[in-house]
Amino acid sequence: AQSVTQLGSHVSVSEGALVLLRCNYSSSVPPYLFWYVQYPNQGLQLLLKYTSAATLVKGINGFEAEFKKSETSFHLTKPSAHMSDAAEYFCAVSVSNNAGNMLTFGGGTRLMVKP
Amino acid sequence: DSGVTQTPKHLITATGQRVTLRCSPRSGDLSVYWYQQSLDQGLQFLIQYYNGEERAKGNILERFSAQQFPDLHSELNLSSLELGDSALYFCASSPLSGGGADTQYFGPGTRLTVL
C-alpha cells in the first residue's frame, strides 16, 4: 500500500520569497506523484505530475517539483511567492495496476503569503 | 474550470436521511471517482467506476453506494446519515480505467451538512 506524508500543515512565507512544500511518499512499486492545489471553496486543480519521464517536473503558475527516489521525496518549490499562491496544497501518489486508479493524498499544507 | 460538474453545491439534511449527489464527468472521460474530504480524515478515496462498472473500492461505508449510468454520469447515494458524514464530497474523472499516470480532474464538490 502507498502513503504520503506532508511535513508542515501550515507554511508561511513573505511575498517574493522561496516556497518549499515537502512531500514524502511510500510505495512498494514505482509511483506516480501529483501535486494539487485547492483554493477556498473550490475543487482541486492539478499543478504538476511525475510519471517517470523526467525527475524535475515543471507545472503551472511557476511551480516545479523534483522526484528523488533515494529520499522518497517529491517536494514542491516556487522561486518567488505571490499573494495569489495562498491556498492548500496536496501531494498524492498513485500506482499503476489493473485494479483501478486511486489517489492517496497527504494531509495537505496550507500556504500563507504575507505582504 | 475542470469540465467536471457536481450538483448540488450545498446540501443540508438531518440525521437518518438519504441524499443523492450527482456528477457529470469531462466529455470523453470514462472513469469517475468519488472522494470525501473532512477535517478529521482528510481526503479519502471512496470508489471508482469505469464505463459503468465498479473498478476500485476504497474506504466507502456500507451505507454509501454509487453507480455510473450509460451516459457516464455518476451518482453517490448516502443513506442513514450521521453527523460524521458531514464533509465535502468530490467527484473526479479521467480518460482511462487504470494506469497510475492517468490524471484525475476534480469537480467543485458538494458540501454536505448533516444536522
PDB file of C-alpha atoms in Angstrom:
ATOM      1  CA  ALA A   1       0.000   0.000   0.000  1.00  0.00           C
ATOM      2  CA  GLN A   2       1.146   3.525  -0.676  1.00  0.00           C
ATOM      3  CA  SER A   3       1.130   6.542   1.620  1.00  0.00           C
ATOM      4  CA  VAL A   4       2.054  10.216   1.556  1.00  0.00           C
ATOM      5  CA  THR A   5       3.351  12.460   4.304  1.00  0.00           C
ATOM      6  CA  GLN A   6       3.377  16.228   4.004  1.00  0.00           C
ATOM      7  CA  LEU A   7       5.610  17.862   6.578  1.00  0.00           C
ATOM      8  CA  GLY A   8       4.102  21.046   7.929  1.00  0.00           C
ATOM      9  CA  SER A   9       0.375  21.542   7.878  1.00  0.00           C
ATOM     10  CA  HIS A  10       0.923  25.310   7.678  1.00  0.00           C
ATOM     11  CA  VAL A  11       3.705  27.207   5.912  1.00  0.00           C
ATOM     12  CA  SER A  12       4.032  30.981   5.929  1.00  0.00           C
ATOM     13  CA  VAL A  13       6.279  32.928   3.554  1.00  0.00           C
ATOM     14  CA  SER A  14       6.680  36.546   2.572  1.00  0.00           C
ATOM     15  CA  GLU A  15       5.725  37.707  -0.882  1.00  0.00           C
ATOM     16  CA  GLY A  16       8.725  37.227  -3.181  1.00  0.00           C
ATOM     17  CA  ALA A  17      10.304  34.548  -1.000  1.00  0.00           C
ATOM     18  CA  LEU A  18      11.010  30.943  -1.940  1.00  0.00           C
ATOM     19  CA  VAL A  19       8.178  28.487  -1.468  1.00  0.00           C
ATOM     20  CA  LEU A  20       9.094  24.961  -0.369  1.00  0.00           C
ATOM     21  CA  LEU A  21       6.376  22.436   0.435  1.00  0.00           C
ATOM     22  CA  ARG A  22       7.561  18.996   1.490  1.00  0.00           C
ATOM     23  CA  CYS A  23       6.180  15.639   0.430  1.00  0.00           C
ATOM     24  CA  ASN A  24       7.492  12.166   1.182  1.00  0.00           C
ATOM     25  CA  TYR A  25       5.894   9.025  -0.186  1.00  0.00           C
ATOM     26  CA  SER A  26       5.936   5.343   0.494  1.00  0.00           C
ATOM     27  CA  SER A  27       5.287   2.879  -2.286  1.00  0.00           C
ATOM     28  CA  SER A  28       6.340  -0.702  -2.963  1.00  0.00           C
ATOM     29  CA  VAL A  29       6.238  -0.107  -6.722  1.00  0.00           C
ATOM     30  CA  PRO A  30       7.370   2.843  -8.858  1.00  0.00           C
ATOM     31  CA  PRO A  31       4.932   5.620  -8.042  1.00  0.00           C
ATOM     32  CA  TYR A  32       3.207   8.311  -9.987  1.00  0.00           C
ATOM     33  CA  LEU A  33       3.170  11.526  -7.987  1.00  0.00           C
ATOM     34  CA  PHE A  34       0.934  14.558  -8.174  1.00  0.00           C
ATOM     35  CA  TRP A  35       0.595  17.990  -6.634  1.00  0.00           C
ATOM     36  CA  TYR A  36      -2.855  19.550  -6.496  1.00  0.00           C
ATOM     37  CA  VAL A  37      -3.872  22.991  -5.247  1.00  0.00           C
ATOM     38  CA  GLN A  38      -7.179  23.850  -3.601  1.00  0.00           C
ATOM     39  CA  TYR A  39      -8.302  27.466  -3.385  1.00  0.00           C
ATOM     40  CA  PRO A  40     -11.006  28.354  -0.848  1.00  0.00           C
ATOM     41  CA  ASN A  41     -14.395  26.912  -1.721  1.00  0.00           C
ATOM     42  CA  GLN A  42     -13.086  25.292  -4.882  1.00  0.00           C
ATOM     43  CA  GLY A  43     -12.123  21.855  -6.126  1.00  0.00           C
ATOM     44  CA  LEU A  44      -8.628  20.514  -6.619  1.00  0.00           C
ATOM     45  CA  GLN A  45      -6.588  21.740  -9.553  1.00  0.00           C
ATOM     46  CA  LEU A  46      -3.628  19.795 -10.902  1.00  0.00           C
ATOM     47  CA  LEU A  47      -0.324  21.682 -10.563  1.00  0.00           C
ATOM     48  CA  LEU A  48       2.008  19.006 -11.925  1.00  0.00           C
ATOM     49  CA  LYS A  49       2.626  15.275 -12.077  1.00  0.00           C
ATOM     50  CA  TYR A  50       5.592  12.920 -12.169  1.00  0.00           C
ATOM     51  CA  THR A  51       5.322   9.938 -14.496  1.00  0.00           C
ATOM     52  CA  SER A  52       8.974   8.825 -14.654  1.00  0.00           C
ATOM     53  CA  ALA A  53       9.786  10.764 -17.829  1.00  0.00           C
ATOM     54  CA  ALA A  54      11.956  13.338 -16.035  1.00  0.00           C
ATOM     55  CA  THR A  55      12.829  13.820 -12.381  1.00  0.00           C
ATOM     56  CA  LEU A  56      12.341  17.608 -12.486  1.00  0.00           C
ATOM     57  CA  VAL A  57       8.767  18.399 -13.335  1.00  0.00           C
ATOM     58  CA  LYS A  58       7.512  21.852 -14.226  1.00  0.00           C
ATOM     59  CA  GLY A  59       3.925  22.768 -13.583  1.00  0.00           C
ATOM     60  CA  ILE A  60       1.570  25.686 -13.844  1.00  0.00           C
ATOM     61  CA  ASN A  61       1.949  29.060 -12.131  1.00  0.00           C
ATOM     62  CA  GLY A  62       5.754  28.751 -11.874  1.00  0.00           C
ATOM     63  CA  PHE A  63       5.763  25.694  -9.617  1.00  0.00           C
ATOM     64  CA  GLU A  64       8.093  22.753 -10.043  1.00  0.00           C
ATOM     65  CA  ALA A  65       8.882  19.559  -8.154  1.00  0.00           C
ATOM     66  CA  GLU A  66      11.806  17.179  -8.117  1.00  0.00           C
ATOM     67  CA  PHE A  67      11.448  13.437  -7.738  1.00  0.00           C
ATOM     68  CA  LYS A  68      14.219  11.968  -5.564  1.00  0.00           C
ATOM     69  CA  LYS A  69      13.963   8.224  -5.333  1.00  0.00           C
ATOM     70  CA  SER A  70      16.764   7.874  -2.776  1.00  0.00           C
ATOM     71  CA  GLU A  71      14.934  10.234  -0.430  1.00  0.00           C
ATOM     72  CA  THR A  72      11.420   9.082  -1.430  1.00  0.00           C
ATOM     73  CA  SER A  73      10.563  12.757  -1.790  1.00  0.00           C
ATOM     74  CA  PHE A  74       8.676  14.974  -4.217  1.00  0.00           C
ATOM     75  CA  HIS A  75       8.980  18.483  -2.788  1.00  0.00           C
ATOM     76  CA  LEU A  76       7.184  21.399  -4.443  1.00  0.00           C
ATOM     77  CA  THR A  77       9.002  24.690  -4.977  1.00  0.00           C
ATOM     78  CA  LYS A  78       8.440  28.129  -6.448  1.00  0.00           C
ATOM     79  CA  PRO A  79      11.245  30.710  -6.569  1.00  0.00           C
ATOM     80  CA  SER A  80       9.102  33.721  -5.690  1.00  0.00           C
ATOM     81  CA  ALA A  81       5.788  33.589  -3.839  1.00  0.00           C
ATOM     82  CA  HIS A  82       2.843  35.665  -4.956  1.00  0.00           C
ATOM     83  CA  MET A  83      -0.163  36.616  -2.880  1.00  0.00           C
ATOM     84  CA  SER A  84      -2.339  34.579  -5.224  1.00  0.00           C
ATOM     85  CA  ASP A  85      -0.424  31.411  -4.238  1.00  0.00           C
ATOM     86  CA  ALA A  86      -2.162  31.354  -0.852  1.00  0.00           C
ATOM     87  CA  ALA A  87      -4.096  28.086  -0.876  1.00  0.00           C
ATOM     88  CA  GLU A  88      -3.947  24.499   0.358  1.00  0.00           C
ATOM     89  CA  TYR A  89      -1.607  22.137  -1.449  1.00  0.00           C
ATOM     90  CA  PHE A  90      -1.962  18.376  -1.605  1.00  0.00           C
ATOM     91  CA  CYS A  91       0.601  15.795  -2.621  1.00  0.00           C
ATOM     92  CA  ALA A  92      -0.792  12.495  -3.898  1.00  0.00           C
ATOM     93  CA  VAL A  93       0.506   9.142  -5.062  1.00  0.00           C
ATOM     94  CA  SER A  94      -0.948   6.624  -7.471  1.00  0.00           C
ATOM     95  CA  VAL A  95       0.291   3.276  -8.653  1.00  0.00           C
ATOM     96  CA  SER A  96      -0.292   1.512 -11.909  1.00  0.00           C
ATOM     97  CA  ASN A  97      -2.238  -1.703 -11.658  1.00  0.00           C
ATOM     98  CA  ASN A  98      -5.199  -3.414 -13.201  1.00  0.00           C
ATOM     99  CA  ALA A  99      -7.394  -2.874 -10.192  1.00  0.00           C
ATOM    100  CA  GLY A 100      -8.211   0.730 -10.789  1.00  0.00           C
ATOM    101  CA  ASN A 101      -6.611   4.064 -10.188  1.00  0.00           C
ATOM    102  CA  MET A 102      -6.991   5.585  -6.743  1.00  0.00           C
ATOM    103  CA  LEU A 103      -5.105   8.596  -5.470  1.00  0.00           C
ATOM    104  CA  THR A 104      -3.757   8.524  -1.943  1.00  0.00           C
ATOM    105  CA  PHE A 105      -3.402  12.052  -0.585  1.00  0.00           C
ATOM    106  CA  GLY A 106      -1.231  13.596   2.061  1.00  0.00           C
ATOM    107  CA  GLY A 107      -2.772  15.678   4.805  1.00  0.00           C
ATOM    108  CA  GLY A 108      -2.273  18.929   2.927  1.00  0.00           C
ATOM    109  CA  THR A 109      -0.203  22.068   3.571  1.00  0.00           C
ATOM    110  CA  ARG A 110      -1.844  25.453   3.889  1.00  0.00           C
ATOM    111  CA  LEU A 111       0.377  28.119   2.360  1.00  0.00           C
ATOM    112  CA  MET A 112       0.043  31.654   3.671  1.00  0.00           C
ATOM    113  CA  VAL A 113       1.745  34.545   1.870  1.00  0.00           C
ATOM    114  CA  LYS A 114       2.479  37.711   3.817  1.00  0.00           C
ATOM    115  CA  PRO A 115       2.714  41.066   2.040  1.00  0.00           C
TER     116      PRO A 115
ATOM    117  CA  ASP B   1     -12.989  25.097 -14.824  1.00  0.00           C
ATOM    118  CA  SER B   2     -12.098  21.387 -14.970  1.00  0.00           C
ATOM    119  CA  GLY B   3     -15.138  20.375 -17.012  1.00  0.00           C
ATOM    120  CA  VAL B   4     -16.443  18.141 -14.207  1.00  0.00           C
ATOM    121  CA  THR B   5     -19.789  19.286 -12.811  1.00  0.00           C
ATOM    122  CA  GLN B   6     -21.369  18.380  -9.496  1.00  0.00           C
ATOM    123  CA  THR B   7     -24.800  19.069  -8.120  1.00  0.00           C
ATOM    124  CA  PRO B   8     -25.948  20.275  -5.732  1.00  0.00           C
ATOM    125  CA  LYS B   9     -23.264  22.629  -4.461  1.00  0.00           C
ATOM    126  CA  HIS B  10     -24.610  22.551  -0.910  1.00  0.00           C
ATOM    127  CA  LEU B  11     -26.873  20.089   0.845  1.00  0.00           C
ATOM    128  CA  ILE B  12     -28.235  20.371   4.367  1.00  0.00           C
ATOM    129  CA  THR B  13     -30.169  17.460   5.800  1.00  0.00           C
ATOM    130  CA  ALA B  14     -30.964  15.671   9.039  1.00  0.00           C
ATOM    131  CA  THR B  15     -29.584  12.522  10.626  1.00  0.00           C
ATOM    132  CA  GLY B  16     -31.145   9.338   9.317  1.00  0.00           C
ATOM    133  CA  GLN B  17     -31.971  10.810   5.940  1.00  0.00           C
ATOM    134  CA  ARG B  18     -30.818   9.748   2.474  1.00  0.00           C
ATOM    135  CA  VAL B  19     -29.277  12.019  -0.174  1.00  0.00           C
ATOM    136  CA  THR B  20     -28.009  11.669  -3.734  1.00  0.00           C
ATOM    137  CA  LEU B  21     -25.042  13.545  -5.117  1.00  0.00           C
ATOM    138  CA  ARG B  22     -24.638  13.845  -8.858  1.00  0.00           C
ATOM    139  CA  CYS B  23     -21.554  14.128 -11.047  1.00  0.00           C
ATOM    140  CA  SER B  24     -21.047  14.655 -14.773  1.00  0.00           C
ATOM    141  CA  PRO B  25     -17.531  13.833 -15.987  1.00  0.00           C
ATOM    142  CA  ARG B  26     -15.494  15.714 -18.578  1.00  0.00           C
ATOM    143  CA  SER B  27     -16.501  14.995 -22.122  1.00  0.00           C
ATOM    144  CA  GLY B  28     -14.790  11.792 -23.240  1.00  0.00           C
ATOM    145  CA  ASP B  29     -13.727  10.613 -19.798  1.00  0.00           C
ATOM    146  CA  LEU B  30     -14.799   7.076 -18.959  1.00  0.00           C
ATOM    147  CA  SER B  31     -13.749   6.878 -15.309  1.00  0.00           C
ATOM    148  CA  VAL B  32     -15.472   8.610 -12.418  1.00  0.00           C
ATOM    149  CA  TYR B  33     -14.100   8.723  -8.885  1.00  0.00           C
ATOM    150  CA  TRP B  34     -15.625   9.824  -5.602  1.00  0.00           C
ATOM    151  CA  TYR B  35     -13.611  11.285  -2.726  1.00  0.00           C
ATOM    152  CA  GLN B  36     -14.600  12.533   0.711  1.00  0.00           C
ATOM    153  CA  GLN B  37     -12.812  15.475   2.342  1.00  0.00           C
ATOM    154  CA  SER B  38     -13.313  16.004   6.057  1.00  0.00           C
ATOM    155  CA  LEU B  39     -11.341  17.805   8.741  1.00  0.00           C
ATOM    156  CA  ASP B  40     -10.509  14.663  10.690  1.00  0.00           C
ATOM    157  CA  GLN B  41      -9.986  12.172   7.840  1.00  0.00           C
ATOM    158  CA  GLY B  42      -8.553  14.429   5.148  1.00  0.00           C
ATOM    159  CA  LEU B  43      -9.072  13.464   1.507  1.00  0.00           C
ATOM    160  CA  GLN B  44     -10.106   9.834   1.137  1.00  0.00           C
ATOM    161  CA  PHE B  45     -10.873   7.787  -1.946  1.00  0.00           C
ATOM    162  CA  LEU B  46     -14.301   6.187  -1.873  1.00  0.00           C
ATOM    163  CA  ILE B  47     -14.935   4.416  -5.160  1.00  0.00           C
ATOM    164  CA  GLN B  48     -14.137   4.367  -8.904  1.00  0.00           C
ATOM    165  CA  TYR B  49     -16.380   3.470 -11.823  1.00  0.00           C
ATOM    166  CA  TYR B  50     -15.187   2.844 -15.343  1.00  0.00           C
ATOM    167  CA  ASN B  51     -17.638   2.773 -18.233  1.00  0.00           C
ATOM    168  CA  GLY B  52     -20.479   1.739 -15.967  1.00  0.00           C
ATOM    169  CA  GLU B  53     -18.683  -0.864 -13.886  1.00  0.00           C
ATOM    170  CA  GLU B  54     -17.161  -0.642 -10.428  1.00  0.00           C
ATOM    171  CA  ARG B  55     -13.383  -0.615 -10.794  1.00  0.00           C
ATOM    172  CA  ALA B  56     -11.885   0.095  -7.394  1.00  0.00           C
ATOM    173  CA  LYS B  57     -13.182   0.493  -3.880  1.00  0.00           C
ATOM    174  CA  GLY B  58     -11.683   2.450  -1.029  1.00  0.00           C
ATOM    175  CA  ASN B  59     -12.915   3.434   2.413  1.00  0.00           C
ATOM    176  CA  ILE B  60     -16.579   3.538   1.471  1.00  0.00           C
ATOM    177  CA  LEU B  61     -19.130   2.778   4.158  1.00  0.00           C
ATOM    178  CA  GLU B  62     -21.816   0.167   3.544  1.00  0.00           C
ATOM    179  CA  ARG B  63     -24.406   2.938   3.938  1.00  0.00           C
ATOM    180  CA  PHE B  64     -22.938   4.576   0.839  1.00  0.00           C
ATOM    181  CA  SER B  65     -23.360   3.342  -2.701  1.00  0.00           C
ATOM    182  CA  ALA B  66     -22.616   4.651  -6.155  1.00  0.00           C
ATOM    183  CA  GLN B  67     -23.378   3.909  -9.752  1.00  0.00           C
ATOM    184  CA  GLN B  68     -22.414   5.125 -13.199  1.00  0.00           C
ATOM    185  CA  PHE B  69     -25.083   5.373 -15.859  1.00  0.00           C
ATOM    186  CA  PRO B  70     -24.863   4.689 -19.620  1.00  0.00           C
ATOM    187  CA  ASP B  71     -24.387   8.397 -20.299  1.00  0.00           C
ATOM    188  CA  LEU B  72     -21.401   8.165 -17.893  1.00  0.00           C
ATOM    189  CA  HIS B  73     -22.752  10.473 -15.230  1.00  0.00           C
ATOM    190  CA  SER B  74     -22.488   9.099 -11.716  1.00  0.00           C
ATOM    191  CA  GLU B  75     -24.467   9.315  -8.521  1.00  0.00           C
ATOM    192  CA  LEU B  76     -23.316   8.777  -4.962  1.00  0.00           C
ATOM    193  CA  ASN B  77     -26.072   7.720  -2.588  1.00  0.00           C
ATOM    194  CA  LEU B  78     -25.619   8.282   1.143  1.00  0.00           C
ATOM    195  CA  SER B  79     -28.197   6.762   3.484  1.00  0.00           C
ATOM    196  CA  SER B  80     -28.909   6.629   7.223  1.00  0.00           C
ATOM    197  CA  LEU B  81     -26.869   9.783   7.507  1.00  0.00           C
ATOM    198  CA  GLU B  82     -24.893  10.513  10.653  1.00  0.00           C
ATOM    199  CA  LEU B  83     -23.350  13.745  11.908  1.00  0.00           C
ATOM    200  CA  GLY B  84     -19.929  12.393  10.976  1.00  0.00           C
ATOM    201  CA  ASP B  85     -20.902  12.169   7.313  1.00  0.00           C
ATOM    202  CA  SER B  86     -20.757  15.955   7.088  1.00  0.00           C
ATOM    203  CA  ALA B  87     -17.973  16.620   4.593  1.00  0.00           C
ATOM    204  CA  LEU B  88     -17.064  17.878   1.157  1.00  0.00           C
ATOM    205  CA  TYR B  89     -17.637  15.206  -1.485  1.00  0.00           C
ATOM    206  CA  PHE B  90     -15.610  15.474  -4.665  1.00  0.00           C
ATOM    207  CA  CYS B  91     -16.115  13.775  -7.957  1.00  0.00           C
ATOM    208  CA  ALA B  92     -13.201  13.413 -10.373  1.00  0.00           C
ATOM    209  CA  SER B  93     -12.944  11.992 -13.862  1.00  0.00           C
ATOM    210  CA  SER B  94     -10.174  10.641 -16.071  1.00  0.00           C
ATOM    211  CA  PRO B  95      -9.956   9.270 -19.583  1.00  0.00           C
ATOM    212  CA  LEU B  96      -8.862   5.748 -18.719  1.00  0.00           C
ATOM    213  CA  SER B  97      -9.596   2.930 -16.318  1.00  0.00           C
ATOM    214  CA  GLY B  98      -6.255   2.418 -14.642  1.00  0.00           C
ATOM    215  CA  GLY B  99      -2.629   3.249 -15.090  1.00  0.00           C
ATOM    216  CA  GLY B 100      -1.339   5.479 -12.358  1.00  0.00           C
ATOM    217  CA  ALA B 101      -0.368   8.296 -14.704  1.00  0.00           C
ATOM    218  CA  ASP B 102      -3.962   8.900 -15.722  1.00  0.00           C
ATOM    219  CA  THR B 103      -4.723  12.431 -14.492  1.00  0.00           C
ATOM    220  CA  GLN B 104      -7.860  12.905 -12.443  1.00  0.00           C
ATOM    221  CA  TYR B 105      -9.762  16.167 -12.911  1.00  0.00           C
ATOM    222  CA  PHE B 106     -11.823  17.289  -9.960  1.00  0.00           C
ATOM    223  CA  GLY B 107     -15.208  18.914  -9.767  1.00  0.00           C
ATOM    224  CA  PRO B 108     -16.046  21.790  -7.394  1.00  0.00           C
ATOM    225  CA  GLY B 109     -17.518  19.454  -4.780  1.00  0.00           C
ATOM    226  CA  THR B 110     -20.771  19.095  -2.876  1.00  0.00           C
ATOM    227  CA  ARG B 111     -20.737  20.282   0.724  1.00  0.00           C
ATOM    228  CA  LEU B 112     -22.947  18.032   2.831  1.00  0.00           C
ATOM    229  CA  THR B 113     -24.063  19.184   6.262  1.00  0.00           C
ATOM    230  CA  VAL B 114     -25.916  16.705   8.458  1.00  0.00           C
ATOM    231  CA  LEU B 115     -27.756  18.294  11.391  1.00  0.00           C
TER     232      LEU B 115
END
